[in-house]
Coordinates of C-alpha atoms and ligand atoms in Angstrom, one line a residue:
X15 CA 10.0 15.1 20.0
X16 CA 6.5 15.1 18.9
X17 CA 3.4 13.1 20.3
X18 CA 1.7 11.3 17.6
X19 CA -1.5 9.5 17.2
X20 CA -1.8 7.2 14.0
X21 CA -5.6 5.8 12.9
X22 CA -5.6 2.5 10.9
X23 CA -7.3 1.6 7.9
X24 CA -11.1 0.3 9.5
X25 CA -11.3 -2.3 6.2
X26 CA -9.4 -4.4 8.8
X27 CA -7.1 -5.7 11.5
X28 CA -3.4 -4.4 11.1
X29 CA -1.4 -7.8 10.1
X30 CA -4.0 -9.8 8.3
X31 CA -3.7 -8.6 4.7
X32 CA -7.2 -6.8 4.2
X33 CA -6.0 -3.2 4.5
X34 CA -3.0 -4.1 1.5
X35 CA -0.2 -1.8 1.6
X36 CA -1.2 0.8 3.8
X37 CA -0.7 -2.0 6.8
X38 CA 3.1 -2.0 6.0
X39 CA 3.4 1.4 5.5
X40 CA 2.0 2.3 9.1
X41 CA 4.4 -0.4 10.7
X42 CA 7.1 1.3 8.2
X43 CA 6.6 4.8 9.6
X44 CA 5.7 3.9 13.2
X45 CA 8.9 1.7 13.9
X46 CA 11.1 4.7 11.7
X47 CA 9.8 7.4 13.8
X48 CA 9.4 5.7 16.8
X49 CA 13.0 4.8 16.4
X50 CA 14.0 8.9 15.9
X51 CA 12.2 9.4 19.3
X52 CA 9.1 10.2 19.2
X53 CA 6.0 8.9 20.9
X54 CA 3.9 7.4 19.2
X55 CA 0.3 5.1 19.8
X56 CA -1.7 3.5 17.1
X57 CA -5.1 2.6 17.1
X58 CA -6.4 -0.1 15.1
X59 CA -9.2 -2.6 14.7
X60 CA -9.4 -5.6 17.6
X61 CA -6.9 -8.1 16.6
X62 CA -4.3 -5.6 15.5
X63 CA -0.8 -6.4 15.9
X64 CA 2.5 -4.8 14.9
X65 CA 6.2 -5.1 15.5
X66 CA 7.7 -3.0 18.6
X67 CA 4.5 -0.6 18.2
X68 CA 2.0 0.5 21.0
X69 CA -1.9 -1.0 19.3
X70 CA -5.0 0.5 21.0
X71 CA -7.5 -1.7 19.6
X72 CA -10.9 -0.9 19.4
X73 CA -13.8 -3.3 18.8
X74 CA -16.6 -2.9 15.8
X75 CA -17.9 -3.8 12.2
X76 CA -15.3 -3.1 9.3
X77 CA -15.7 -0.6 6.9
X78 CA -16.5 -2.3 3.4
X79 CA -13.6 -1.6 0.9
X80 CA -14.3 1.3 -1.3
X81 CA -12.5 0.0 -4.2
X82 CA -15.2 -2.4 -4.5
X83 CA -17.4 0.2 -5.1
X84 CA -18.7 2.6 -7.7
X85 CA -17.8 6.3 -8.1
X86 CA -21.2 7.6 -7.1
X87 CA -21.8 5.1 -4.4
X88 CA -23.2 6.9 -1.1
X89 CA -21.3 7.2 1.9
X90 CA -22.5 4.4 4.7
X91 CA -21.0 3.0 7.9
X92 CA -21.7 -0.3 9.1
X93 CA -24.2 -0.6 13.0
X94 CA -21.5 -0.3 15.5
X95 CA -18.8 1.5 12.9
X96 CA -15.1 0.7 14.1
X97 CA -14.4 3.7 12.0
X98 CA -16.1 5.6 14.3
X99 CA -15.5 4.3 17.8
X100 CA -11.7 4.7 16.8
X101 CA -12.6 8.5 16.3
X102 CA -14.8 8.3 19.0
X103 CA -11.6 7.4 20.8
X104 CA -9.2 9.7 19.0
X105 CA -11.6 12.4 19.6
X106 CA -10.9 11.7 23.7
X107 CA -7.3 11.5 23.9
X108 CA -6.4 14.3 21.6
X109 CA -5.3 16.3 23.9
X110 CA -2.2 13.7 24.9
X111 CA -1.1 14.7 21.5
X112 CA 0.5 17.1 19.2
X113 CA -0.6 15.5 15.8
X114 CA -2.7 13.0 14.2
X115 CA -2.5 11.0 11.6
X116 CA -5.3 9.4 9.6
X117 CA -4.6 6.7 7.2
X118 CA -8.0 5.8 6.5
X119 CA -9.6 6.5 3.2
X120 CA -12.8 6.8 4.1
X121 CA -14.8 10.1 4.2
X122 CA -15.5 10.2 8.0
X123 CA -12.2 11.6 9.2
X124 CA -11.9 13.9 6.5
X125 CA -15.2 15.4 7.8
X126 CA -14.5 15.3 11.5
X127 CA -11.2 17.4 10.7
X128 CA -12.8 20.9 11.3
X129 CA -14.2 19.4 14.4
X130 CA -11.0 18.1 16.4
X131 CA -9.0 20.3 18.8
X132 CA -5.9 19.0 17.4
X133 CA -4.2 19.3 13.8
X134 CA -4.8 16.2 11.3
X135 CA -2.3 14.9 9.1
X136 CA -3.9 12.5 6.0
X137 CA -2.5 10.0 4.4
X138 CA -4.0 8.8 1.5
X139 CA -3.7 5.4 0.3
X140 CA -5.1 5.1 -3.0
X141 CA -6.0 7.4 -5.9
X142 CA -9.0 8.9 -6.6
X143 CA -12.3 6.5 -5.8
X144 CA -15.9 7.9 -5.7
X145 CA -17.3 11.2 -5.6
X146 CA -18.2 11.9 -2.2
X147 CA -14.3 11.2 -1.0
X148 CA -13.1 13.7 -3.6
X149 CA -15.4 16.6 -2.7
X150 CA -14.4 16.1 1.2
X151 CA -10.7 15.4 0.4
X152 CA -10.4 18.3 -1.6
X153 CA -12.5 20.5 0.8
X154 CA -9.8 19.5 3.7
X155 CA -6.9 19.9 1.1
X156 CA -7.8 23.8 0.4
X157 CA -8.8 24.8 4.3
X158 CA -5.6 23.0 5.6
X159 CA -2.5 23.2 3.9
X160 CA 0.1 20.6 4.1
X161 CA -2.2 18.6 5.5
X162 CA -2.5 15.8 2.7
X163 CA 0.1 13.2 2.1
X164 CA 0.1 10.9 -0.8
X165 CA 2.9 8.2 -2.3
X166 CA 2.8 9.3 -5.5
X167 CA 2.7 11.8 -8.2
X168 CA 0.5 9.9 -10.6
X169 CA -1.5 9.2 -7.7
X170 CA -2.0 12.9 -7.0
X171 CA -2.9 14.2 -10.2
X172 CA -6.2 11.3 -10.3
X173 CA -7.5 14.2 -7.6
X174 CA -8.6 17.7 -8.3
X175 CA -6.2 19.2 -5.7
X176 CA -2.7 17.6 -6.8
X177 CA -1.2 20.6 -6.5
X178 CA -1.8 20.8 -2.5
X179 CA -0.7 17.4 -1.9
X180 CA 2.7 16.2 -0.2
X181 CA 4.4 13.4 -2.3
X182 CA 6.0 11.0 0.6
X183 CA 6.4 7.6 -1.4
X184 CA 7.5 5.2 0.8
X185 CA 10.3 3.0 1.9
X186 CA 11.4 -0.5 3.5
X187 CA 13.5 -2.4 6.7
X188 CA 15.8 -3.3 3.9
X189 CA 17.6 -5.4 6.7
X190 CA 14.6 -7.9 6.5
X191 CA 14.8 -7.9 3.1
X192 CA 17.6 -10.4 1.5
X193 CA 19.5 -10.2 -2.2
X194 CA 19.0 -13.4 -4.1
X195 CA 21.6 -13.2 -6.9
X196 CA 20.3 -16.6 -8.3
X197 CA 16.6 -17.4 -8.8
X198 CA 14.8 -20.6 -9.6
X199 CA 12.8 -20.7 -12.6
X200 CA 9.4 -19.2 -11.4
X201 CA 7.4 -15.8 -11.4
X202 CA 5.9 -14.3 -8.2
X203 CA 2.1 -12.5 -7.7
X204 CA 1.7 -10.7 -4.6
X205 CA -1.0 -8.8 -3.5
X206 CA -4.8 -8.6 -2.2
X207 CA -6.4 -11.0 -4.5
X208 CA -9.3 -8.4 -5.7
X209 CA -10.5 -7.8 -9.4
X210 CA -8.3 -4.3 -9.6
X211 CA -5.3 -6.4 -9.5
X212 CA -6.3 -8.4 -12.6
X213 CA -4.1 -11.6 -11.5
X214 CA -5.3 -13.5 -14.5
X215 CA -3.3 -11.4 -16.5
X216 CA -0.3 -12.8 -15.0
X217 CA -1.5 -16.4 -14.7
X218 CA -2.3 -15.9 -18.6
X219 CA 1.3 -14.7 -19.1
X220 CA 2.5 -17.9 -17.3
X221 CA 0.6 -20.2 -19.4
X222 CA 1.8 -19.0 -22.6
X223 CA 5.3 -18.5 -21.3
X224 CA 5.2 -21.8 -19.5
X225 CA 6.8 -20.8 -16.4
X226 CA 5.5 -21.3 -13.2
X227 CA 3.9 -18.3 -11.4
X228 CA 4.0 -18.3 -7.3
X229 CA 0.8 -16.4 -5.7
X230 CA 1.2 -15.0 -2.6
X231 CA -1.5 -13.0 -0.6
X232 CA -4.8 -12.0 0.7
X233 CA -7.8 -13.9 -1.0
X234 CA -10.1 -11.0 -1.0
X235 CA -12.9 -11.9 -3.4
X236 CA -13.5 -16.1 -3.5
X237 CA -15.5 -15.9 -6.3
X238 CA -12.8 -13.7 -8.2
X239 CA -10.2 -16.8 -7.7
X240 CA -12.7 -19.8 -8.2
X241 CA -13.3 -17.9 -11.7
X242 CA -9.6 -17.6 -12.6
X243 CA -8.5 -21.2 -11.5
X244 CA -11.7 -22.7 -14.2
X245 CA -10.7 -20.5 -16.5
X246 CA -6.5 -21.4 -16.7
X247 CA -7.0 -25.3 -15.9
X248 CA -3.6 -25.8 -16.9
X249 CA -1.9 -22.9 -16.5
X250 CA 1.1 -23.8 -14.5
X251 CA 0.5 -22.0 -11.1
X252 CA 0.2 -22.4 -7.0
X253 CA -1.3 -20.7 -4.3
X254 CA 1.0 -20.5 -1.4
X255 CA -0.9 -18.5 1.2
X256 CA -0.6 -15.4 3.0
X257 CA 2.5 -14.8 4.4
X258 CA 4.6 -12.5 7.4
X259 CA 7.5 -10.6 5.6
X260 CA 10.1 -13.0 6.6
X261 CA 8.8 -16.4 4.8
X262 CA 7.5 -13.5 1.9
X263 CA 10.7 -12.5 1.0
X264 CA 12.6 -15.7 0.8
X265 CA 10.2 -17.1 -1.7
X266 CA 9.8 -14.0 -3.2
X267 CA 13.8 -13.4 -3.4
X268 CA 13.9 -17.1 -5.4
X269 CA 11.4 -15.7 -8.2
X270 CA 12.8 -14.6 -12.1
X271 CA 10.7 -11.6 -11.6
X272 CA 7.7 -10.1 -10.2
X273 CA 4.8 -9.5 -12.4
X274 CA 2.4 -6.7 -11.5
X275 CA -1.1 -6.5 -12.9
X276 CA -3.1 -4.1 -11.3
X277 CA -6.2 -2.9 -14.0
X278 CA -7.0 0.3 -11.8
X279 CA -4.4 3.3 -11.0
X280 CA -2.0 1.8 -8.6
X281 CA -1.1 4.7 -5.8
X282 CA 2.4 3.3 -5.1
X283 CA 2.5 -0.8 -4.8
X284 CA 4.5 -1.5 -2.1
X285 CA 5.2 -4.9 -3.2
X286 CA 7.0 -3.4 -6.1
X287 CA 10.3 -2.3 -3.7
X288 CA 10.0 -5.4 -2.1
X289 CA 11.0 -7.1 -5.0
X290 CA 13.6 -4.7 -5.6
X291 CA 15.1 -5.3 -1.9
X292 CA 15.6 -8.7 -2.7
X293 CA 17.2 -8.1 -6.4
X294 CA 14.1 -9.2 -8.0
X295 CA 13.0 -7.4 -11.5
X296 CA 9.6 -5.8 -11.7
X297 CA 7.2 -6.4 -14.8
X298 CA 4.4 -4.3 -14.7
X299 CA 1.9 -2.1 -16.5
X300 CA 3.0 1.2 -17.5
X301 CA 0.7 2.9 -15.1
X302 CA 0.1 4.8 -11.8
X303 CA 2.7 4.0 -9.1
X304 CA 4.8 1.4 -10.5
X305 CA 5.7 3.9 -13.3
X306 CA 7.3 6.2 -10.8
X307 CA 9.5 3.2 -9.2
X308 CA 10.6 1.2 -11.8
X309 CA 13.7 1.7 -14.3
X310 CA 12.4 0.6 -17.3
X311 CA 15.3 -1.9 -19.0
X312 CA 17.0 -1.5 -15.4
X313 CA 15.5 -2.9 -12.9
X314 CA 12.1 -4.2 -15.3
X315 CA 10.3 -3.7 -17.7
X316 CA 7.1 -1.3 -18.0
X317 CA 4.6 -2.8 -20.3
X318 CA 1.5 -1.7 -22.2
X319 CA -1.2 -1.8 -20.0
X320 CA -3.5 -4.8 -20.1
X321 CA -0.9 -6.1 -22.9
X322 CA -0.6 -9.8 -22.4
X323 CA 1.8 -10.0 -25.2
X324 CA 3.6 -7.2 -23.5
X325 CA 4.3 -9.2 -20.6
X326 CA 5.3 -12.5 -22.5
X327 CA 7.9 -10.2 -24.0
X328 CA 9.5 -8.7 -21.0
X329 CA 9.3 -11.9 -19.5
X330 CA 11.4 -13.6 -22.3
X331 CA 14.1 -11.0 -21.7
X332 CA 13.8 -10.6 -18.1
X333 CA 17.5 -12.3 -17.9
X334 CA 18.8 -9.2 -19.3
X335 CA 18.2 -7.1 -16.0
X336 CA 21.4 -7.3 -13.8
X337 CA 19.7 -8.0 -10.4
X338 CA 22.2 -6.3 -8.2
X339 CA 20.8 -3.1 -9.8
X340 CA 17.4 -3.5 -8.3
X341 CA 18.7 -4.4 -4.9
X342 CA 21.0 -1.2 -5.3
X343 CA 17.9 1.1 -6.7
X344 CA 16.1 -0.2 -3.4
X345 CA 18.9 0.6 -1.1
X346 CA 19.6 4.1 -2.9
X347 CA 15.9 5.3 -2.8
X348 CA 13.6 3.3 -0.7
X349 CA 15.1 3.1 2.6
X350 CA 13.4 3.2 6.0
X351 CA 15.9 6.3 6.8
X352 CA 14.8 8.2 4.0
X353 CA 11.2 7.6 4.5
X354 CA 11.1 8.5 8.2
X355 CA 12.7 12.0 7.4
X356 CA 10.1 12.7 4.5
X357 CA 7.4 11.9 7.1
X358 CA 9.2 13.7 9.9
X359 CA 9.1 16.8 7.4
X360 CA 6.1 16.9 6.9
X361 CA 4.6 17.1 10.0
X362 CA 7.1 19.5 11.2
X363 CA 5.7 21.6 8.1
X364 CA 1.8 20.9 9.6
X365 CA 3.0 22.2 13.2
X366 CA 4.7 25.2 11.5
X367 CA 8.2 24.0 14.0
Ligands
UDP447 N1 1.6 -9.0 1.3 C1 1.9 -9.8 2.5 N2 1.9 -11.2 2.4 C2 1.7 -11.8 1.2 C3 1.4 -11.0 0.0 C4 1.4 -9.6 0.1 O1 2.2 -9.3 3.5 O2 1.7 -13.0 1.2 C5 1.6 -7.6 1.5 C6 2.8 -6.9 0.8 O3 3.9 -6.9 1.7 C7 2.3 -5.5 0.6 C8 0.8 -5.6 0.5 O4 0.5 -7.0 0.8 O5 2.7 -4.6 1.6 C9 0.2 -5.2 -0.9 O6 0.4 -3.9 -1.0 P1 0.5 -3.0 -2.4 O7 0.9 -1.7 -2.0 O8 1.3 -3.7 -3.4 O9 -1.0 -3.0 -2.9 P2 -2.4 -2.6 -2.2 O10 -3.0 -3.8 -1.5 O11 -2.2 -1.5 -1.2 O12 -3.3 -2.1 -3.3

């Protein structure tokens, strides 16, 4: 039984949609491991919640996304940094613990790591962003061995020290997740609504195709989605929010397919084996993450990237995918089971146990 610490993302509270992926992934990994016995706290922004898990929360400014950044952008923290008052706080307690876990991007933690008592474990979310992160990343990655985790192999080679990092992709509560053998006739968006997911790609594919697209997520960026609705006036879409898993995956179960957009190097896209779980095709670009999950002509279609006409096409054969197959590629490699014991492994490797 080990004693485990996780740190959030500081871009924002666990459960509202600003961290992206990385907020499912924690309550993923907590609840698995949790569930295999082992004790485990989180700490996370105020206002944190997740299912069945033990939040610390601790108050402060957010961090400001990186990926809104540029490469050489300097490092900063906001007056009164919740990045640091939940080290601050890690810092305290690390005694009560045998590991911790960072799933922050940000360069602070990968600093701090020489300084702590106890052994770090990193997570990293996304692929390579700005300088600065790489140079400390890297740094950690040839002191510490083991002691970087990634989702992906395409993610890992976007940094100089893919070799040294631990490939842990991810996994779902396929039990929350419901097949839909017959959809409706509409597409699905889902995601942080954020220029690096280039959604008016897929609202373009759905005005030219005609069918409707559903858009489901985070508005991130205001001005990013007042620009996209003046510029498709009629393209046949709707808005529906930001929604909990359970409400998610029903709509998202009813779609033809999922259509994924993202213009920068996706790390993983969780939202890809969501779609899966519920027999849903993916359609995305042939790039980063997505590459790695889907089975081109089996369970979607991987397009050129930033090829409009691309996606028109593999939405005009999208009935051609069998969507049993998807829910049976979910169950077969993206299960909460299997992604416990990948995690599980690799900390056992950290501790040398
Ligand atoms: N999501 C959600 N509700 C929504 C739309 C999206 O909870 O209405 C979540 C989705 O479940 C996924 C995350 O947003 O976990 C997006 O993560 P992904 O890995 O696809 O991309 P990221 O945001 O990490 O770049």
């Amino acid at each position: 039984m080990l004693k485990l610490l996780f740190l959030s993302t500081p871009v924002g509270s666990l459960g509202s949609g600003q961290g992206g992926g990385v907020e499912l992934t924690i309550q993923n990994v907590a609840q698995e491991l949790q569930k295999r016995g082992h004790l485990l706290e989180v700490v996370a922004p105020q206002n944190s919640v997740l299912k069945g898990i033990k939040v610390k929360t601790i108050e402060g400014n957010h961090q400001i996304a990186v990926q809104t950044q540029t490469r050489d952008v300097p490092i900063c923290l906001p007056t009164n940094s919740v990045l640091a008052n939940m080290w601050e706080y890690a810092r305290q307690v690390q005694n009560n613990y045998d590991l911790i876990v960072n799933f922050a991007f940000d360069w602070l933690p990968f600093y701090l790591t020489p300084f702590f008592a106890r052994p770090i474990a990193h997570f990293i979310s996304m692929g390579s962003m700005t300088e600065a992160s790489d140079r400390i990343m890297n740094k950690v990655a040839q002191k510490y061995p083991n002691t970087i985790g990634v989702y992906t192999k395409s993610q890992a080679a976007s940094f100089p020290f893919a070799d040294l990092c631990h490939i842990l992709g991810s996994g779902l509560d396929l039990s929350l997740y419901q097949f839909c053998p017959q959809p409706q006739n509409y597409l699905a968006w889902l995601g942080r609504i954020a220029p690096e997911k280039a959604l008016e790609d897929a609202v373009a594919a759905s005005k030219i195709t005609g069918i409707p697209l559903k858009i489901f997520g985070k508005i991130q960026e205001g001005d990013y989605w007042q620009q996209i609705q003046q510029d498709f006036p009629e393209a046949p879409i709707e808005y529906m929010g930001f929604f909990q898993t359970e409400k998610l995956q029903k709509y998202l179960g009813q779609s033809r397919a999922l259509l994924m957009t993202p213009r920068w190097l996706e790390a993983f896209g969780n939202v890809a084996i969501e779609a899966l779980a519920c027999g849903v095709p993916v359609i995305a670009y042939r790039r980063g993450g997505p590459t790695e999950i889907i089975r081109d002509n089996q369970t979607g279609f991987l397009v050129e990237p930033d090829s409009i006409p691309g996606l028109v096409e593999a939405i005009e054969k999208i009935d051609q995918i069998e969507r049993k197959n998807c829910r049976q590629q979910a169950e077969g490699e993206y299960s909460l089971k299997a992604l416990g014991e990948r995690f599980e492994a690799w900390f056992y490797k950290i501790l040398s146990i």
